[in-house]
């Protein structure tokens, strides 16, 4: 366990140093060592700046020191503008000078192969031993715009003016994408407070800065670029904390395609899990997944408006029919509903707009509004703001000439302020006509104005989803805590006793485990004599099924070890003998536990629940419908254990074939609550198994209108106790 | 039938007038009538310009005339800067002056309701009677950048410099979207030759200008914005012509969502069919569907490079791992394949790049390439250009400082020129860093350079699809001609005799029709006595099915009028009697034709073929798998009759459930060729029916490994002879 207060204060050395030394400082304006010194000066960094170079007296007007040891005062942060071969000795110098933090740009480490990885490990050891927090190597550094600490050589970063509002932090596993995002954000009027590229994450990693920003009161949104989480469990807990305090984490995660995954794996040396699992991870944790950096920018701007959308019902106001249609398409593609307006609202709108304007949704004010009657833009607002069915109002454009003190703009702002509805101005991204004059005034008052190239509608849909997640979290957090508690002490004991390294449980044993965890299974009993079998069959009730039971015979059908639809004691007698004989022929040396007598289940809807162990994420629970739906259509949903009830519900709702569970072709609907229970019980079971189960498969489960029963189950123990994969640092 | 040469010359009056009069010209610089005169002057229109205003002597330095009649010379085109109430009288003035074309901006016509529609119809009559070609009303006019004819009041249009290359035409059903597209294109360095907004299409319509541009040698790409085609059949023929001469038509079509469709229908008064049918229409005609105007711009730029991609295999060259991954994701999401490179190619690339660069695809040259070693960008090109598996090469960036005469740029251009591979530079859209210096030189030499905000990768995928369509068209055009010929004269005769207005054919009659069109049906015979039934059953072979046959009993199951799995003459006797009795109880007054004896079909894969009549598109053929796939998953594909073999093939391949046809769970694959034949025969049948069939349903068809048989069919005649819907002008 990391000591949190130490973590925070030590990251302060990186983000809030009182003094900075630049190792490898240079007088040559084309060298990194000059650019870095200049960047600190231009950024207005208020602390001490010490250029280090044995051959220069002063650099960019600052006194230069031959070595760290020669610097008169203490040094909090050292920026390494030196090549890889000088990093190690410089790090020793830092240790001697009691430097607390270091930024290392140099590349040539784990990203290049074994020798690089060895060098990197050595760097990590030196830093750890001496209590130096590092970012990098192979990074482009960091910027703190709040104190002018420009700890990067990237010339592009500082070329945009900073805005007053600076409350979005950004942390990136890619230097290049980081710089692009910083620049794009700045171009669109969004200034980050912290901008951090973590490179090879030898010491500090992505999650460290997420944690820092959760506890940082100056940060309202945490954004970033992720290739692979080093420790998903930690990130999960952080995401939970962030959601608790309504501080969204919005990340761009690449590697969706198979080619993308390949490249991601070979890129910064991250161990990237499959993209589908990341999708599950983000959904479960409430981390917002941005498709591109545009969505990071617009999502952040929307969130900073200070309102959370109350739902998906959306109205569009436009002066161009074509644009209205286009935005309506976009809304529906993103899951926002373009609702038909109520008669009452329509009548009220009609009173305030000319007869040729359309009061359908999108509300088309026609070109008259933009050319001659701009006041029409706000005419429908009163009716819409008072309509309880409306959650969001989107303008496809806005009067260009309304300055901040225009009375109509002020009226508009006042109307919006008094309402909890989300109002968004989504303009077209054309030079010279994209941003209305009053945009700054609107944004200051909680009405985001976003150009269409940033996909504001996609981001609004994501903010709606975030808002839903946040509200649910608030409602259910107590319940959820309880859910995570796992099974009873007793059932955990029974489970762990049954699991032996490398052992595959017999169907009977697997059934016992499921029963312990409250998962209904077909009634069954193990018989070791034919008389026992007959007694058990009588007890269970005919028809019954007989199956061979042996830990050495896993494929019972292949062994001809199953008899279905047995109707009487006489038939039990015959089947019992047949099965034993078949088993002997199939595998003469198999240890036969006996024959199991099963209740024969009536027909119902077949579903499958499975679990596999992912090296990054641990137990992954899978749900799908039986037969072709899993095999042919791959219509499967995934979530990571432990599950919440909401997770389980979403697993069902995510299936394309979910309609079948509701009942089709006259069939009764399947018992959804019973399925949710099974998923939650399996989640408990896997948490209790603590890595001892490699694979679990309940296939099929027969679901009825009331209740369900597992017909067959397979549990494979892990061949060795799995350890959580840890990469790097 | 329109006389083509007349059409063309008459549109020339709109696009290539020798003289233009501006009605309602004004001295007030804020008025439309001034702005329009000024726009013609600023645009450099070389012909005569006559401002018309009874109260002014000169406007913007031009002599003003009190009326059209006072103009000394002939007038080809009149631009109406007058309000709706003056349009009619001005149109009469035009007729008297023998004006050949008119642009009418005024709104207040069919888009506002009945009275407006009446005014519009009157306008159409006056124009037609006097041979005046109109565009509008309710439009923003047109621009011909080739002769400086700026026939629009929109001030935005002329504020961008024109490029030399002007060979993309654009025609829009939305004024606002049109102007936005024009401006966005200009900002991205694409100058349209013709820019036309058609407004309410009272005389000329969207397709007229498509036709004009097909025959116009100055146009290489036809682009546009479409809300609804007035005459899809005409547009289909035009699209075919365009494809024949490799002149792509790329249109943005909105109204995908239900809300969008509602708005589109209420917008310019177009009769928009469902979006799904438009999708089918575009696929069949080879019209490229752009998702937004960005794709129009980038698709056009890609096409103007002069190369057509040879396939989907794509390689990405990047200097940022993150960006490479991101673009790889985009490629795969758009159906381009990021192929693993062959060992041979990898070895060759390794020879030319430093050891830390990745030779996987994406090829990651690392930051070294963009900072210190830009020559690395072209190092892998030779190996890639010689690799026969590579079709497309995408750069995520390009050395910024290579001017047009840089030797490495020239070497790069030379390499690309000698290859048929498609090379694309897709840069990031950041101010000041998006476009490399040598971009113009590259574009001149067939290497498009496109910023990421234009979605160049999505457009490349569309160009690949266009290229495939174009190649197939070239290969199969003769065959296709043959396919469209329909059934034989004899079968057509039989079909039309059976179809009576409003009549629903009995299953037996429907079966006869299918048989006539070569669609295999279950063997069946109509028996009017029980003895006949026994003879027929013996002939067909047991087991058989008996069904009631009556034009008044459509729901045979409900009437208890079906007996399955009849094994002997004795059973036929019993079933025959039962069925007749049930039918009498069900509907005592029904006219009973008899009882049909059917071959009982063995199990196979069930599919459904259906046809409905769309008011815009005519017969729409539907294909799907039986049962839940159609009912629950709506997994259906559509195409418009007549079908080509390729259309039929795509209908099968489009199904999500297509895997089932290939055979799952040990089942034999279904006979795909037989399904294609059925689809083509149904298409023939519908063409022969000439609107007499309202609905056709073959459900189910049982498909086997070899061949198939229709088990049941329903044909409903149209209640009246349908006429092709014609809207407006």
Coordinates of N, CA and C in Angstrom, one line a residue, chain B residues 332-457:
Chain B
X332 N -9.8 0.4 -39.8 CA -10.5 -0.9 -39.7 C -12.0 -0.6 -39.5
X333 N -12.3 0.5 -38.7 CA -13.7 0.9 -38.6 C -14.4 1.2 -39.9
X334 N -13.6 1.6 -40.9 CA -14.1 1.9 -42.2 C -13.9 0.8 -43.2
X335 N -13.5 -0.3 -42.8 CA -13.4 -1.4 -43.7 C -12.1 -1.5 -44.5
X336 N -11.1 -0.7 -44.1 CA -9.8 -0.8 -44.8 C -9.0 -1.8 -44.0
X337 N -8.2 -2.7 -44.6 CA -7.4 -3.6 -43.9 C -6.0 -3.2 -43.6
X338 N -5.7 -3.1 -42.3 CA -4.3 -2.9 -42.0 C -3.6 -4.2 -42.0
X339 N -2.9 -4.5 -43.1 CA -2.3 -5.8 -43.3 C -1.0 -6.0 -42.5
X340 N -0.7 -7.2 -42.0 CA 0.7 -7.4 -41.5 C 1.6 -7.4 -42.8
X341 N 2.7 -6.8 -42.6 CA 3.7 -6.8 -43.8 C 4.3 -8.1 -44.0
X342 N 4.6 -8.4 -45.2 CA 5.3 -9.7 -45.5 C 6.8 -9.6 -44.9
X343 N 7.3 -10.8 -44.7 CA 8.7 -10.8 -44.1 C 9.7 -10.1 -45.1
X344 N 9.5 -10.3 -46.4 CA 10.4 -9.7 -47.4 C 10.4 -8.2 -47.3
X345 N 9.1 -7.7 -47.2 CA 9.0 -6.2 -47.1 C 9.6 -5.7 -45.8
X346 N 9.3 -6.4 -44.7 CA 9.9 -6.0 -43.4 C 11.4 -5.9 -43.5
X347 N 12.0 -7.0 -44.0 CA 13.5 -7.0 -44.1 C 14.0 -5.8 -44.9
X348 N 13.3 -5.5 -46.0 CA 13.7 -4.4 -46.8 C 13.6 -3.1 -46.1
X349 N 12.5 -2.9 -45.3 CA 12.3 -1.7 -44.6 C 13.4 -1.6 -43.5
X350 N 13.6 -2.7 -42.8 CA 14.6 -2.7 -41.8 C 15.9 -2.1 -42.2
X351 N 16.3 -2.4 -43.5 CA 17.6 -2.0 -44.0 C 17.6 -0.5 -44.1
X352 N 16.5 0.2 -44.2 CA 16.5 1.6 -44.4 C 16.1 2.5 -43.2
X353 N 15.7 1.9 -42.1 CA 15.3 2.7 -41.0 C 16.1 2.3 -39.8
X354 N 16.3 3.2 -38.8 CA 17.1 2.8 -37.6 C 16.4 1.6 -36.8
X355 N 17.2 1.0 -36.0 CA 16.7 -0.2 -35.3 C 15.5 0.0 -34.4
X356 N 15.4 1.2 -33.8 CA 14.3 1.5 -32.9 C 13.0 1.7 -33.6
X357 N 13.0 1.9 -34.9 CA 11.7 2.1 -35.6 C 11.0 0.8 -35.7
X358 N 9.7 0.9 -35.7 CA 8.9 -0.4 -35.7 C 8.5 -0.7 -37.2
X359 N 8.8 -1.9 -37.6 CA 8.4 -2.3 -39.0 C 7.1 -3.1 -39.0
X360 N 6.4 -3.1 -37.9 CA 5.0 -3.6 -38.0 C 4.2 -2.6 -38.7
X361 N 3.0 -2.9 -39.0 CA 2.0 -1.9 -39.6 C 1.0 -1.5 -38.5
X362 N 0.9 -0.2 -38.2 CA 1.6 1.0 -38.6 C 3.1 0.9 -38.5
X363 N 3.8 1.5 -39.5 CA 5.3 1.6 -39.4 C 5.5 2.9 -38.6
X364 N 6.1 2.7 -37.4 CA 6.4 3.8 -36.5 C 7.8 4.2 -36.6
X365 N 8.1 5.4 -37.2 CA 9.4 5.8 -37.4 C 10.0 6.5 -36.2
X366 N 9.1 6.7 -35.2 CA 9.5 7.4 -33.9 C 9.7 8.9 -34.2
X367 N 9.7 9.6 -33.1 CA 9.8 11.1 -33.1 C 11.1 11.5 -33.9
X368 N 12.1 10.6 -33.9 CA 13.4 11.0 -34.6 C 13.1 11.5 -36.0
X369 N 12.1 10.8 -36.6 CA 11.8 11.1 -38.0 C 11.3 12.6 -38.2
X370 N 10.4 13.0 -37.3 CA 9.8 14.3 -37.5 C 10.8 15.4 -37.0
X371 N 11.7 15.0 -36.0 CA 12.5 16.1 -35.5 C 13.9 16.2 -36.2
X372 N 14.6 15.1 -36.3 CA 16.0 15.2 -36.8 C 16.2 14.5 -38.1
X373 N 15.4 13.4 -38.4 CA 15.7 12.7 -39.6 C 14.5 12.6 -40.6
X374 N 14.0 13.7 -41.1 CA 12.9 13.6 -42.0 C 13.0 12.7 -43.2
X375 N 14.2 12.4 -43.6 CA 14.4 11.5 -44.7 C 13.8 10.1 -44.4
X376 N 13.7 9.8 -43.1 CA 13.1 8.5 -42.8 C 11.7 8.3 -43.3
X377 N 11.0 9.4 -43.5 CA 9.6 9.3 -44.0 C 9.5 8.6 -45.3
X378 N 10.5 8.8 -46.2 CA 10.3 8.1 -47.5 C 11.2 6.8 -47.6
X379 N 11.9 6.5 -46.5 CA 12.8 5.4 -46.5 C 12.0 4.1 -46.8
X380 N 10.8 3.8 -46.2 CA 10.2 2.5 -46.4 C 9.4 2.5 -47.8
X381 N 9.3 3.6 -48.5 CA 8.4 3.7 -49.7 C 8.8 2.7 -50.7
X382 N 10.1 2.5 -51.0 CA 10.4 1.7 -52.2 C 10.0 0.3 -51.9
X383 N 10.2 -0.2 -50.7 CA 9.8 -1.6 -50.4 C 8.3 -1.7 -50.5
X384 N 7.5 -0.7 -50.0 CA 6.1 -0.8 -50.0 C 5.5 -0.7 -51.4
X385 N 6.1 0.1 -52.2 CA 5.6 0.3 -53.6 C 5.8 -0.9 -54.4
X386 N 6.8 -1.7 -54.0 CA 7.1 -2.9 -54.8 C 6.4 -4.2 -54.2
X387 N 5.7 -4.0 -53.1 CA 5.0 -5.1 -52.4 C 3.6 -5.3 -53.1
X388 N 3.3 -6.3 -53.8 CA 2.0 -6.5 -54.5 C 0.8 -6.5 -53.6
X389 N 1.1 -6.8 -52.3 CA -0.1 -6.9 -51.4 C -0.6 -5.6 -50.9
X390 N 0.2 -4.5 -51.1 CA -0.2 -3.2 -50.6 C -1.0 -2.4 -51.6
X391 N -2.1 -1.9 -51.2 CA -2.9 -1.1 -52.1 C -2.8 0.4 -51.8
X392 N -2.8 0.7 -50.5 CA -2.9 2.1 -50.1 C -1.8 2.4 -49.0
X393 N -1.2 3.6 -49.1 CA -0.2 4.0 -48.1 C -0.7 5.3 -47.5
X394 N -0.8 5.4 -46.2 CA -1.3 6.6 -45.5 C -0.2 7.1 -44.6
X395 N 0.1 8.4 -44.8 CA 1.0 9.1 -43.9 C 0.2 9.8 -42.9
X396 N 0.5 9.7 -41.6 CA -0.2 10.5 -40.6 C 0.4 11.9 -40.5
X397 N 1.5 12.1 -41.1 CA 2.1 13.5 -41.1 C 3.2 13.4 -42.2
X398 N 3.8 14.6 -42.5 CA 4.8 14.6 -43.5 C 5.8 15.7 -43.2
X399 N 7.0 15.6 -43.6 CA 8.0 16.6 -43.2 C 7.5 18.0 -43.6
X400 N 7.4 18.9 -42.6 CA 6.8 20.2 -42.9 C 7.6 21.1 -43.8
X401 N 8.9 21.0 -43.7 CA 9.8 22.0 -44.4 C 10.2 21.6 -45.8
X402 N 9.7 20.5 -46.3 CA 10.1 20.2 -47.7 C 9.3 21.1 -48.6
X403 N 9.9 22.1 -49.2 CA 9.3 22.9 -50.2 C 9.2 22.1 -51.5
X404 N 8.5 22.8 -52.5 CA 8.2 22.1 -53.8 C 9.5 21.6 -54.5
X405 N 10.6 22.3 -54.2 CA 11.8 21.9 -55.0 C 12.8 21.1 -54.1
X406 N 12.4 20.7 -52.9 CA 13.3 19.9 -52.1 C 13.5 18.5 -52.8
X407 N 14.8 18.1 -52.9 CA 15.1 16.9 -53.6 C 14.4 15.7 -53.1
X408 N 14.2 15.6 -51.7 CA 13.6 14.4 -51.2 C 12.1 14.4 -51.6
X409 N 11.5 15.6 -51.6 CA 10.1 15.6 -52.0 C 9.9 15.2 -53.4
X410 N 10.9 15.7 -54.3 CA 10.8 15.3 -55.7 C 11.0 13.8 -55.9
X411 N 11.9 13.3 -55.1 CA 12.1 11.8 -55.2 C 10.9 11.1 -54.7
X412 N 10.2 11.5 -53.7 CA 9.0 10.9 -53.2 C 7.9 11.0 -54.3
X413 N 7.8 12.1 -54.9 CA 6.7 12.3 -55.9 C 7.0 11.4 -57.1
X414 N 8.3 11.3 -57.4 CA 8.6 10.4 -58.6 C 8.3 9.0 -58.3
X415 N 8.6 8.5 -57.0 CA 8.3 7.1 -56.6 C 6.8 6.9 -56.7
X416 N 6.0 7.8 -56.2 CA 4.5 7.6 -56.2 C 4.0 7.6 -57.6
X417 N 4.5 8.5 -58.4 CA 4.0 8.6 -59.8 C 4.1 7.3 -60.6
X418 N 5.2 6.6 -60.3 CA 5.5 5.4 -61.1 C 4.7 4.2 -60.6
X419 N 3.9 4.4 -59.5 CA 3.2 3.3 -58.9 C 1.7 3.5 -59.1
X420 N 1.0 2.4 -59.1 CA -0.5 2.5 -59.1 C -1.1 2.5 -57.7
X421 N -0.2 2.5 -56.7 CA -0.8 2.5 -55.3 C -1.2 3.8 -54.9
X422 N -2.2 3.9 -54.1 CA -2.8 5.1 -53.6 C -2.1 5.6 -52.4
X423 N -1.5 6.8 -52.5 CA -0.7 7.4 -51.4 C -1.5 8.6 -50.9
X424 N -1.7 8.7 -49.6 CA -2.5 9.8 -49.0 C -1.7 10.3 -47.8
X425 N -1.6 11.7 -47.8 CA -1.1 12.3 -46.6 C -2.2 12.9 -45.8
X426 N -2.5 12.3 -44.6 CA -3.6 12.7 -43.7 C -3.0 13.4 -42.5
X427 N -3.0 14.7 -42.5 CA -2.3 15.4 -41.4 C -3.4 15.9 -40.4
X428 N -2.8 16.3 -39.2 CA -3.8 16.8 -38.2 C -4.2 18.2 -38.4
X429 N -5.4 18.6 -38.0 CA -5.9 19.9 -38.4 C -5.5 20.9 -37.3
X430 N -4.3 21.3 -37.2 CA -3.9 22.3 -36.3 C -3.4 23.5 -37.0
X431 N -3.8 24.7 -36.6 CA -3.4 25.9 -37.2 C -1.9 25.9 -37.2
X432 N -1.3 26.3 -38.3 CA 0.1 26.5 -38.4 C 0.9 25.3 -38.5
X433 N 0.3 24.1 -38.3 CA 1.1 22.9 -38.4 C 0.5 21.8 -39.2
X434 N -0.7 22.2 -39.9 CA -1.4 21.1 -40.5 C -0.9 20.8 -41.9
X435 N -0.5 21.8 -42.7 CA -0.2 21.5 -44.1 C 1.3 21.7 -44.3
X436 N 1.9 20.6 -44.8 CA 3.3 20.7 -45.1 C 3.5 21.7 -46.3
X437 N 4.7 22.3 -46.3 CA 5.0 23.3 -47.3 C 4.8 22.8 -48.7
X438 N 5.2 21.5 -48.9 CA 5.2 21.0 -50.3 C 3.8 20.4 -50.7
X439 N 2.8 20.7 -49.9 CA 1.5 20.1 -50.2 C 0.9 20.4 -51.6
X440 N 1.1 21.7 -52.0 CA 0.5 22.0 -53.3 C 1.2 21.2 -54.4
X441 N 2.5 21.1 -54.3 CA 3.3 20.3 -55.3 C 2.9 18.8 -55.2
X442 N 2.6 18.3 -54.1 CA 2.2 16.9 -54.0 C 0.8 16.7 -54.6
X443 N -0.1 17.6 -54.3 CA -1.5 17.5 -54.9 C -1.4 17.6 -56.4
X444 N -0.6 18.5 -56.9 CA -0.5 18.6 -58.3 C 0.0 17.3 -59.0
X445 N 0.7 16.5 -58.2 CA 1.3 15.3 -58.7 C 0.5 14.1 -58.2
X446 N -0.7 14.3 -57.8 CA -1.6 13.1 -57.6 C -1.4 12.5 -56.2
X447 N -0.9 13.3 -55.2 CA -0.8 12.8 -53.8 C -1.6 13.8 -53.0
X448 N -2.9 13.4 -52.6 CA -3.7 14.3 -51.8 C -3.2 14.5 -50.4
X449 N -3.2 15.7 -50.0 CA -2.8 16.1 -48.6 C -4.1 16.6 -47.9
X450 N -4.6 15.9 -46.9 CA -5.9 16.2 -46.4 C -5.8 16.3 -44.8
X451 N -6.4 17.3 -44.3 CA -6.4 17.4 -42.8 C -7.4 16.5 -42.2
X452 N -7.0 16.0 -41.0 CA -7.8 15.0 -40.3 C -9.3 15.3 -40.1
X453 N -9.6 16.6 -39.9 CA -11.0 17.0 -39.7 C -11.9 16.7 -40.8
X454 N -11.3 16.4 -42.0 CA -12.1 16.1 -43.2 C -12.4 14.6 -43.3
X455 N -11.9 13.8 -42.3 CA -12.1 12.4 -42.3 C -11.6 11.7 -43.6
X456 N -10.3 12.0 -43.9 CA -9.8 11.4 -45.2 C -9.8 9.9 -45.2
X457 N -9.8 9.2 -44.1 CA -9.7 7.8 -44.1 C -11.1 7.2 -44.4

